[in-house]
Short mmCIF file of C-alpha atoms in Angstrom, two decimals:
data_model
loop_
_atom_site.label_atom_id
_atom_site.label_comp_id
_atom_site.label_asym_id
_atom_site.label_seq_id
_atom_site.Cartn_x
_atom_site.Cartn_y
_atom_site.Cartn_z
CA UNK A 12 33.29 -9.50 -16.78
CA UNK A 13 35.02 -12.06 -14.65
CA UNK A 14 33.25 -12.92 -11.54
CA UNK A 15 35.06 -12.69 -8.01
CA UNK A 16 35.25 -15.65 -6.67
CA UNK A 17 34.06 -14.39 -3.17
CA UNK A 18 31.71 -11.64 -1.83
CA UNK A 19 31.18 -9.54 0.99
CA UNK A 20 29.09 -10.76 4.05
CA UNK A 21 28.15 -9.63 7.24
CA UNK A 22 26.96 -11.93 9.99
CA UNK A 23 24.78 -9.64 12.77
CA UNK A 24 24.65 -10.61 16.48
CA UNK A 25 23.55 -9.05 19.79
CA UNK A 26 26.20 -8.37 22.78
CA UNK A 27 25.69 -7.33 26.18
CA UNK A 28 27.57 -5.06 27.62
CA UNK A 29 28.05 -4.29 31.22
CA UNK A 30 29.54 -1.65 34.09
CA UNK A 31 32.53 -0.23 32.68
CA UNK A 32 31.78 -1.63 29.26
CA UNK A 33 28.82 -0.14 28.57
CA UNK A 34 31.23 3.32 29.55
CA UNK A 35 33.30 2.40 27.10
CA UNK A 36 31.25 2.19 24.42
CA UNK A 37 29.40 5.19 25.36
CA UNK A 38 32.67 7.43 25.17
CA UNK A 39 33.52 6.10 21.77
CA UNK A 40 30.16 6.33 20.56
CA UNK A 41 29.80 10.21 21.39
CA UNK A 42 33.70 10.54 20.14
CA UNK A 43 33.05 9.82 17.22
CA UNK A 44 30.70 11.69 16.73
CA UNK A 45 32.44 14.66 17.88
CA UNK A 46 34.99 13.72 15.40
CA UNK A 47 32.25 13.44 12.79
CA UNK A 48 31.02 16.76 13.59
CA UNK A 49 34.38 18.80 13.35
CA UNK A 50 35.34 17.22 10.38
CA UNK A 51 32.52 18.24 8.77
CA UNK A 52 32.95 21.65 10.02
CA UNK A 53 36.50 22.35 9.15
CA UNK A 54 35.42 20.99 5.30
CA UNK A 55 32.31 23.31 4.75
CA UNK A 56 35.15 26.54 6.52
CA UNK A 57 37.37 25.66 4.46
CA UNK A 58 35.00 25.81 1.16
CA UNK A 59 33.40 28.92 2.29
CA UNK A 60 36.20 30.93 3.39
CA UNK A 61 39.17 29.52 1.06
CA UNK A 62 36.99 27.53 -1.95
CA UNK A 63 39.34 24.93 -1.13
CA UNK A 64 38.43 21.41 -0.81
CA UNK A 65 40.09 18.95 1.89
CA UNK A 66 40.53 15.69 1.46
CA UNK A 67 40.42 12.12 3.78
CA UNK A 68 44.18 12.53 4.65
CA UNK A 69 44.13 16.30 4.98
CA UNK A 70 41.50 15.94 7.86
CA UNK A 71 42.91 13.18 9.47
CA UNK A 72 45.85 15.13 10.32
CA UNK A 73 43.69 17.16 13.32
CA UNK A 74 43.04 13.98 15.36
CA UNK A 75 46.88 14.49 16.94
CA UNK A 76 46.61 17.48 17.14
CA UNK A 77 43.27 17.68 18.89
CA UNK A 78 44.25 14.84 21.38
CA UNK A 79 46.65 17.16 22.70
CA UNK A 80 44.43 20.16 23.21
CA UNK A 81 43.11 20.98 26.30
CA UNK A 82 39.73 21.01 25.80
CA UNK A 83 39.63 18.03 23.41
CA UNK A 84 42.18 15.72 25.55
CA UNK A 85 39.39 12.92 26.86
CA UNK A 86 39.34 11.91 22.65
CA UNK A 87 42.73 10.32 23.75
CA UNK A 88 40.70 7.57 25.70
CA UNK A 89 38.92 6.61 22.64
CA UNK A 90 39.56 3.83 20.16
CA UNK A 91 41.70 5.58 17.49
CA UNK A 92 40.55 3.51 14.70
CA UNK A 93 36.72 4.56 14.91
CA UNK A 94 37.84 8.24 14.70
CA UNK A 95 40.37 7.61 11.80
CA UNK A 96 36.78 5.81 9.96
CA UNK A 97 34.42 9.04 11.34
CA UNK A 98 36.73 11.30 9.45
CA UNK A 99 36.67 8.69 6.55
CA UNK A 100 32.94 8.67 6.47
CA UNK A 101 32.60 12.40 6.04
CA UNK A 102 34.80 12.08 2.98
CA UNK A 103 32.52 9.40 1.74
CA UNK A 104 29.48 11.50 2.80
CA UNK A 105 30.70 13.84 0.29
CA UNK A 106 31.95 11.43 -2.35
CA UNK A 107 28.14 10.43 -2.48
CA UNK A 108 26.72 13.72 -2.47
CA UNK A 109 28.30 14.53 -5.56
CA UNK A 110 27.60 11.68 -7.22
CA UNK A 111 23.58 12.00 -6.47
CA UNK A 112 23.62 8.88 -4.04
CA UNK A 113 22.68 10.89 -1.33
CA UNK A 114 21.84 14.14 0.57
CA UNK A 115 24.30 16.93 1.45
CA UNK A 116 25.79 15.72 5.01
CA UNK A 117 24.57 16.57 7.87
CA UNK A 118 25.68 17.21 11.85
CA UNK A 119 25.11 13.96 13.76
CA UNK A 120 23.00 14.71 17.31
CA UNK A 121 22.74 12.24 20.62
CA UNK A 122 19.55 10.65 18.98
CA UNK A 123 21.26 9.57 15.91
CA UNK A 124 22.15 6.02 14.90
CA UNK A 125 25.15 5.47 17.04
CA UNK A 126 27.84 3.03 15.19
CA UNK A 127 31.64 2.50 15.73
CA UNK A 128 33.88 0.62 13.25
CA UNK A 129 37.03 -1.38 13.96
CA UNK A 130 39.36 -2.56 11.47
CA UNK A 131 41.90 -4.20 13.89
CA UNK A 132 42.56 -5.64 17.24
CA UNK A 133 39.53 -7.16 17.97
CA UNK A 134 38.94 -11.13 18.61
CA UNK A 135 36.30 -13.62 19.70
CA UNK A 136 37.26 -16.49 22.25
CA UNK A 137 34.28 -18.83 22.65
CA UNK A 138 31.64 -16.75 23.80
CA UNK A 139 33.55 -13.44 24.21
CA UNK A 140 34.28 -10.23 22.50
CA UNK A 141 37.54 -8.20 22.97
CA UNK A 142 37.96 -4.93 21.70
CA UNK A 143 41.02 -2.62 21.94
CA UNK A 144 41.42 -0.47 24.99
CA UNK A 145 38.66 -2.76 27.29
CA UNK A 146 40.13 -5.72 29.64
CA UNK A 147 37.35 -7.36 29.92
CA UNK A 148 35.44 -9.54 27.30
CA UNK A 149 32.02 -8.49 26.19
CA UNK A 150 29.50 -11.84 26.17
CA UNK A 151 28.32 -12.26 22.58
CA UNK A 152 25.42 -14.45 21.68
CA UNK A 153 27.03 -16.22 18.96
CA UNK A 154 23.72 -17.97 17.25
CA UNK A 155 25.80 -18.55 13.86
CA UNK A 156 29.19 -19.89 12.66
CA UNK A 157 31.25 -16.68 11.73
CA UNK A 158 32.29 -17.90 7.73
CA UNK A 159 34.95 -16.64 6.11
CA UNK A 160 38.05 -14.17 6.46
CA UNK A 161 36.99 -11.24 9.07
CA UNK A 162 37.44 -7.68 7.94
CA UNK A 163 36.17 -5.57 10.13
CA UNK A 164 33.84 -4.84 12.83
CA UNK A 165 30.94 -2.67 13.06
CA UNK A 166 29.21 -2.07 17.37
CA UNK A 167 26.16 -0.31 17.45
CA UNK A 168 23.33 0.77 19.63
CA UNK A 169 19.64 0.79 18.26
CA UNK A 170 17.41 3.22 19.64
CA UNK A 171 15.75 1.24 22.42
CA UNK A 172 19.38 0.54 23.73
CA UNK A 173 20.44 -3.24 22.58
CA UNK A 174 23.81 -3.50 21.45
CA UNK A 175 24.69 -5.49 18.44
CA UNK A 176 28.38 -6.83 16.47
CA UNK A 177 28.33 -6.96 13.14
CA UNK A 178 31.09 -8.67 11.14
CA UNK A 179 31.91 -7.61 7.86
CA UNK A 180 33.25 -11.07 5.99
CA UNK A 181 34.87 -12.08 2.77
CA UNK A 182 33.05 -14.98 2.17
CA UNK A 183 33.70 -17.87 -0.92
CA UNK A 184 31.35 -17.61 -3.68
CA UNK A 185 28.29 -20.60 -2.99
CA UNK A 186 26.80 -22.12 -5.76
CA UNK A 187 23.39 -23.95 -5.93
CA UNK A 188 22.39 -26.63 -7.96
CA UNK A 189 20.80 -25.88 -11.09
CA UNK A 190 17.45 -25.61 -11.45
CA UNK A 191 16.33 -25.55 -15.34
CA UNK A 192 14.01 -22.97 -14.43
CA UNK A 193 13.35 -19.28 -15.48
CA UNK A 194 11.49 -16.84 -13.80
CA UNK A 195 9.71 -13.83 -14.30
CA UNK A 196 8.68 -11.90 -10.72
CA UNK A 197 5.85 -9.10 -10.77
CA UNK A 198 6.16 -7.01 -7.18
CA UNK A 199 3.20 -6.02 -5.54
CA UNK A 200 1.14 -4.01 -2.61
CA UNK A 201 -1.82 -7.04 -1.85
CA UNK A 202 1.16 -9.87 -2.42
CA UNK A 203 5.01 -8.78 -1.74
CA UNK A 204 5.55 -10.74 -5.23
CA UNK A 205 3.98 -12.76 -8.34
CA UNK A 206 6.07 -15.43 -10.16
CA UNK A 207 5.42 -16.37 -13.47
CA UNK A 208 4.85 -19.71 -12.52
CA UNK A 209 1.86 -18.63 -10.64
CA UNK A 210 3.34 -18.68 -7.13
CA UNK A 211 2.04 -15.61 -5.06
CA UNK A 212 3.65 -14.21 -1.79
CA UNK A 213 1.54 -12.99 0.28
CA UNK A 214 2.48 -9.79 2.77
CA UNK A 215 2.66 -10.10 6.42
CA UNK A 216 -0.80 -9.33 7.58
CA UNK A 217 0.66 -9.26 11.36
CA UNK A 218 2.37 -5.62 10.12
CA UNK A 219 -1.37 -3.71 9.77
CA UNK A 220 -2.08 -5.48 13.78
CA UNK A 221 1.15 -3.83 15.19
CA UNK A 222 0.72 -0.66 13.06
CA UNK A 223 -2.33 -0.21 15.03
CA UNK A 224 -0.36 -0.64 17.98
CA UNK A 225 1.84 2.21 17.26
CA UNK A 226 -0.91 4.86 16.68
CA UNK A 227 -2.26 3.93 19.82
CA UNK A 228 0.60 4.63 21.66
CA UNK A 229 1.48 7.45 20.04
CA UNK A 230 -1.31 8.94 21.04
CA UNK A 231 -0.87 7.98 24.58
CA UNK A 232 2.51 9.89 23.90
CA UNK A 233 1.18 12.82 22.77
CA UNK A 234 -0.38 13.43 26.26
CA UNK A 235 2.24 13.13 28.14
CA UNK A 236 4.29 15.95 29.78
CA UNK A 237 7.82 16.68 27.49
CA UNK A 238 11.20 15.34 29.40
CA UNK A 239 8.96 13.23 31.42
CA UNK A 240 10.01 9.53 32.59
CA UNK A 241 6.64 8.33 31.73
CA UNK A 242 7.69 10.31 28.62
CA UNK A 243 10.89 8.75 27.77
CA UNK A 244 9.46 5.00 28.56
CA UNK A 245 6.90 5.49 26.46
CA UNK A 246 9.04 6.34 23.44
CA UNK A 247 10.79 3.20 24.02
CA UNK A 248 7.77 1.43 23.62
CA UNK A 249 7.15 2.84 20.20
CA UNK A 250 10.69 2.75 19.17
CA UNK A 251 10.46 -1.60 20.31
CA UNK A 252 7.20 -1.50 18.33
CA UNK A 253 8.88 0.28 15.30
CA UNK A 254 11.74 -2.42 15.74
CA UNK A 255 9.56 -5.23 15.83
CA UNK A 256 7.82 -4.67 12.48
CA UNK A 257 11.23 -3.73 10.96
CA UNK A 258 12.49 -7.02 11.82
CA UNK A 259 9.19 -9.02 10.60
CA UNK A 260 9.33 -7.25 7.60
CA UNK A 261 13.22 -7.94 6.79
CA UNK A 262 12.65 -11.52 7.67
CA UNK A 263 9.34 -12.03 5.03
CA UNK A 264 11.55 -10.29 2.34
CA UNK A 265 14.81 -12.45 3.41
CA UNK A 266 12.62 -15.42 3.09
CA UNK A 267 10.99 -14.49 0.08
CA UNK A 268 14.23 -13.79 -2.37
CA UNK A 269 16.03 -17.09 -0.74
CA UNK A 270 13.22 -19.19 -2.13
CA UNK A 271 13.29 -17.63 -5.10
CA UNK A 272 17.45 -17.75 -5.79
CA UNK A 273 17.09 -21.70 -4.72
CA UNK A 274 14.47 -22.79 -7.24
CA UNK A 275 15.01 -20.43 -10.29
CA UNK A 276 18.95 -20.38 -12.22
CA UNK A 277 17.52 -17.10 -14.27
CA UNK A 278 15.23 -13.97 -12.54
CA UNK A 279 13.72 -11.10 -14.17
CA UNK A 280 12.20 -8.31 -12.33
CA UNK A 281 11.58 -5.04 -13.26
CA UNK A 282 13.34 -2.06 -13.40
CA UNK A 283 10.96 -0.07 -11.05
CA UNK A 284 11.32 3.57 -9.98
CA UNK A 285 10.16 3.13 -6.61
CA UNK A 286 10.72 6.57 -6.09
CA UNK A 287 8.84 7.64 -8.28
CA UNK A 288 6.08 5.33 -7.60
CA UNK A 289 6.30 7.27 -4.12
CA UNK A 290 5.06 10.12 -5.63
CA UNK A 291 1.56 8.89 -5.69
CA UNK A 292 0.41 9.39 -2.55
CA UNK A 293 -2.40 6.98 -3.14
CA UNK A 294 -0.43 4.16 -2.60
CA UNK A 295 2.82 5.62 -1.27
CA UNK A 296 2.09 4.05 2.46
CA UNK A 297 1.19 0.51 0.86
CA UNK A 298 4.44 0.73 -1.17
CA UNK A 299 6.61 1.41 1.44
CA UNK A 300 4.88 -0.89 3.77
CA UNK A 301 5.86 -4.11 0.83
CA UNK A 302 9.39 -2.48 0.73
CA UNK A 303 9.73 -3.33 -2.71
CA UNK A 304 12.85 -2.42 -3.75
CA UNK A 305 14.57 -3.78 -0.93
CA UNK A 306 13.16 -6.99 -2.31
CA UNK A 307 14.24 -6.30 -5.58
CA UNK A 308 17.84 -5.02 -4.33
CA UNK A 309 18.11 -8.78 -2.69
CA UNK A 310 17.34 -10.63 -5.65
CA UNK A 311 20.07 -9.17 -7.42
CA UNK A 312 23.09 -9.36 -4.53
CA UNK A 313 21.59 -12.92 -3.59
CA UNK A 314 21.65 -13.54 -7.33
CA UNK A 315 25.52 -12.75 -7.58
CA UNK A 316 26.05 -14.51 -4.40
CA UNK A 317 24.61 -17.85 -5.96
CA UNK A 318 25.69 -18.00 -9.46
CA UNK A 319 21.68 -17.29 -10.48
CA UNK A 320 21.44 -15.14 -13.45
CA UNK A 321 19.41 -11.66 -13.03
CA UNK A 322 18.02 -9.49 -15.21
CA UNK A 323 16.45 -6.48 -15.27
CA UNK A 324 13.31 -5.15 -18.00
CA UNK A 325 12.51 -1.74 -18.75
CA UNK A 326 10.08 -0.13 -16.63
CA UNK A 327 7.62 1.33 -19.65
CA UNK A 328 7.36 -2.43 -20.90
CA UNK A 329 3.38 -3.27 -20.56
CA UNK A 330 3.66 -5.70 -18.97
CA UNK A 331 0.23 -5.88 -17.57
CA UNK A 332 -1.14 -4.85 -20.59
CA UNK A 333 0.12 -7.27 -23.16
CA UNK A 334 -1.63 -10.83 -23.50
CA UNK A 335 1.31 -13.38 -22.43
CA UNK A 336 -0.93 -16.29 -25.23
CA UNK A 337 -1.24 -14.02 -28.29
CA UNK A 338 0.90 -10.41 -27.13
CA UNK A 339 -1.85 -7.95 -28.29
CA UNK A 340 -2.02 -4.67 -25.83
CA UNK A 341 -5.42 -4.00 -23.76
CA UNK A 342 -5.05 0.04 -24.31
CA UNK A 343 -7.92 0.64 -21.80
CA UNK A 344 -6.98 -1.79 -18.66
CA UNK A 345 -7.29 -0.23 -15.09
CA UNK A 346 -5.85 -0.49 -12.16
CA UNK A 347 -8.48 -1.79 -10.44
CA UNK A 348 -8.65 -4.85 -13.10
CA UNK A 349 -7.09 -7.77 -11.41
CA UNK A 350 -8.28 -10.43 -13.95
CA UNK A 351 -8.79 -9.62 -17.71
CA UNK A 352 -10.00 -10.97 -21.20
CA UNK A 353 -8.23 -10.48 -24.04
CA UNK A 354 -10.22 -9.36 -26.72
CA UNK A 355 -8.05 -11.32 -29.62
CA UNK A 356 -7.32 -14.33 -28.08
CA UNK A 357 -9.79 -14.55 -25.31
CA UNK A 358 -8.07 -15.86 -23.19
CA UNK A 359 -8.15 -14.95 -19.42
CA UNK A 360 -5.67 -13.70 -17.26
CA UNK A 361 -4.72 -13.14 -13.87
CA UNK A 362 -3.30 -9.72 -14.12
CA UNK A 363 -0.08 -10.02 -11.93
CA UNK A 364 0.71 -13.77 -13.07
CA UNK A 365 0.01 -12.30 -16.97
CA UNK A 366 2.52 -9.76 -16.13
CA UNK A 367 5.10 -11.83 -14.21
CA UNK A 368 4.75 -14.26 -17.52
CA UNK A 369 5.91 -11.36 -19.97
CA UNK A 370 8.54 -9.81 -17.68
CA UNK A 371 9.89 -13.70 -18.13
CA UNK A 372 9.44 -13.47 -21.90
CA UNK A 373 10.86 -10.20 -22.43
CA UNK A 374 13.74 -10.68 -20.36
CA UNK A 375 14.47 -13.54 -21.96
CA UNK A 376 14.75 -12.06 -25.23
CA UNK A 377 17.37 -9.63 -23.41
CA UNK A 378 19.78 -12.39 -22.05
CA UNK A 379 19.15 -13.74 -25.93
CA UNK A 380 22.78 -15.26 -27.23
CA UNK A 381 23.95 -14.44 -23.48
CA UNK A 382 22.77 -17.84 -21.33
CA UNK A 383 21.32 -20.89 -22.18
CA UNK A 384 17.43 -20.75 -21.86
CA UNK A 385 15.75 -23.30 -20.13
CA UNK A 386 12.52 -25.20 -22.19
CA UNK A 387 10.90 -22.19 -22.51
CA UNK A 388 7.55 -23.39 -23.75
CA UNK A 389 7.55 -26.07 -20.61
CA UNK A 390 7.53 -23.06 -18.26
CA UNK A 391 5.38 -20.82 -20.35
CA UNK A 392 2.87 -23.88 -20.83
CA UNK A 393 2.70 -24.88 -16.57
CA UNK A 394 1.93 -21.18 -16.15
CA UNK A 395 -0.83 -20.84 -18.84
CA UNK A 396 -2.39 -24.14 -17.58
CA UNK A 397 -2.23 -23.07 -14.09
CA UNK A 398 -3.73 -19.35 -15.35
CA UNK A 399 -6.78 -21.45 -16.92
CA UNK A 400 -7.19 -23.96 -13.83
CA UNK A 401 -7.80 -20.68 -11.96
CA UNK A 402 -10.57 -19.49 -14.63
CA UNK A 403 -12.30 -22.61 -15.45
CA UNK A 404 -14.28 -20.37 -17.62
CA UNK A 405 -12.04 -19.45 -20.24
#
């Protein structure tokens, strides 16, 4: 398949709205959602009462008609373009519940993730923001060049009340320099990742100090009276807590997969179930505290993005268990076994470089007759000597 020769970007930055602005925003904001709500309402009627099923265009013919009610007039101060996309995201709601992507959809409430889109009649002059319908411009801390043709504009509000623009860009294809190298990447819980080459990341330890954080003001929460202003400040304090290790933990990960992309021309992961991993509950809260397959979901967009070739292995290869110097299985390795003999060969192992070494094996015989390898046996040779320079022993 031909690859496009540009790709979808957005480039995120915080505004600060004031006075009548922050008005403005506020009236689309719970328009929208209004919108939201009685579209969604008028489809599940319409299914229960007449089994029929209305489409994007069908429900986009009430906004006129509702601007002219009565009751519903103030919708006629609104941006019309975020309630054209409100009704468009229910249809898309929908379209992804029937396709298993996602839950049935649900009513949106005050406390929900507040987000208007605008496809046209916006512009930034110097340091500026103008939308439709508001005079005034709204200041924008532009901390990046905006690349690219401009297709549309997301505003939202985060739950401890910053405003941010985020602009949706079709950006030209980059393309790094090549490398020569391969490489396999192991994900884990103790290090976010394991290259083949016997490069480790380690996880943010500064995550478990602020997690503590949160507990103890949760707690401090939990004793104070409902509705309360000490109440609602306090929330705010957990919700800037919750923000902060959200950010942290999307900048380690961003970091992370950029390195990778920049030094490797072919990466193989594997095809993990996170989900299911999930499921254990033994190490459900140290999986989704790594975030591992939003690490895994970069490497492949940031892979596309770059020229890089990814691949993927299957998720039942042993990968762990199979010697990466002579490929016999260890039937009877644990969990708990970080390093390993093999009983053929003898040779020692690192468990998560071992593994990271036959991902890069086995998804090389997969992209077989598709891409030209790199040496092969220069790679697989630095990783073996670097495996034995950490077991001196073997």
């Amino acid at each position: 398949m031909k690859q496009s020769k540009t790709y979808l970007k957005a480039f995120k930055f915080r505004i600060y709205p004031k006075g009548d602005q922050v008005t403005h925003l506020a009236n689309n904001f719970g328009c929208c959602r209004y919108v939201f709500n009685k579209v969604l309402e008028l489809r599940q009627k319409a299914f229960k009462e007449e089994g029929k099923s209305l489409s994007y265009f069908d429900t986009t013919k009430i906004l006129p008609v509702l601007k002219r009610q009565e009751e519903t007039k103030w919708l006629g101060k609104a941006m019309s373009q975020p309630l054209q996309m409100a009704a468009k995201n229910v249809d898309s709601a929908f379209k992804n519940f029937f396709s298993k992507k996602a839950k049935y959809p649900k009513f949106k409430c005050k406390n929900s993730r507040q987000c208007i889109k605008i496809q046209q009649g916006f512009r930034v002059e110097e340091d500026l923001l103008y939308i439709p319908k508001l005079k005034t411009g709204i200041k924008i801390n532009l901390s990046r060049e905006i690349k690219g043709k401009i297709l549309y504009l997301h505003i939202s509000k985060s739950t401890t009340g910053k405003y941010y623009a985020s602009f949706t860009c079709e950006v030209p294809r980059e393309q790094y320099d090549k490398t020569g190298n391969a490489v396999g990447v192991d994900v884990g819980i103790k290090e976010s990742c394991i290259l083949s080459s016997g490069k480790k990341y380690a996880n943010i330890h500064a995550l478990k100090k602020l997690e503590n954080k949160v507990k103890y003001e949760q707690r401090r929460l939990s004793i104070k009276q409902k509705g309360s202003n000490s109440s609602r400040k306090q929330r705010l304090k957990i919700a800037r807590l919750h923000e902060r290790i959200r950010q942290l933990r999307e900048t380690c990960l961003h970091n992370i997969s950029s390195d990778i992309i920049k030094n490797n021309d072919i990466i193989i992961t594997e095809d993990l179930s996170v989900k299911n991993l999930m499921q254990n509950h033994c190490i459900a809260k140290a999986l989704s505290d790594a975030s591992l397959g939003k690490l895994l979901t970069q490497l492949e967009y940031k892979s596309e993005w770059y020229g890089r070739t990814f691949a993927k292995v299957d998720r039942f290869f042993p990968s762990s268990k199979t010697c990466s110097a002579c490929g016999a299985i260890k039937q009877d390795l644990k969990l708990s076994d970080r390093n390993w003999t093999c009983t053929t060969c003898h040779h020692q192992h690192d468990r998560d470089v071992n593994a990271a070494i036959n991902i890069l094996n086995e998804g090389l015989k997969k992209l077989s007759g598709l891409v030209t390898k790199p040496d092969i046996k220069q790679k697989w040779d630095e990783a073996s000597s670097l495996e034995e320079s950490e077991n001196p022993d073997a």
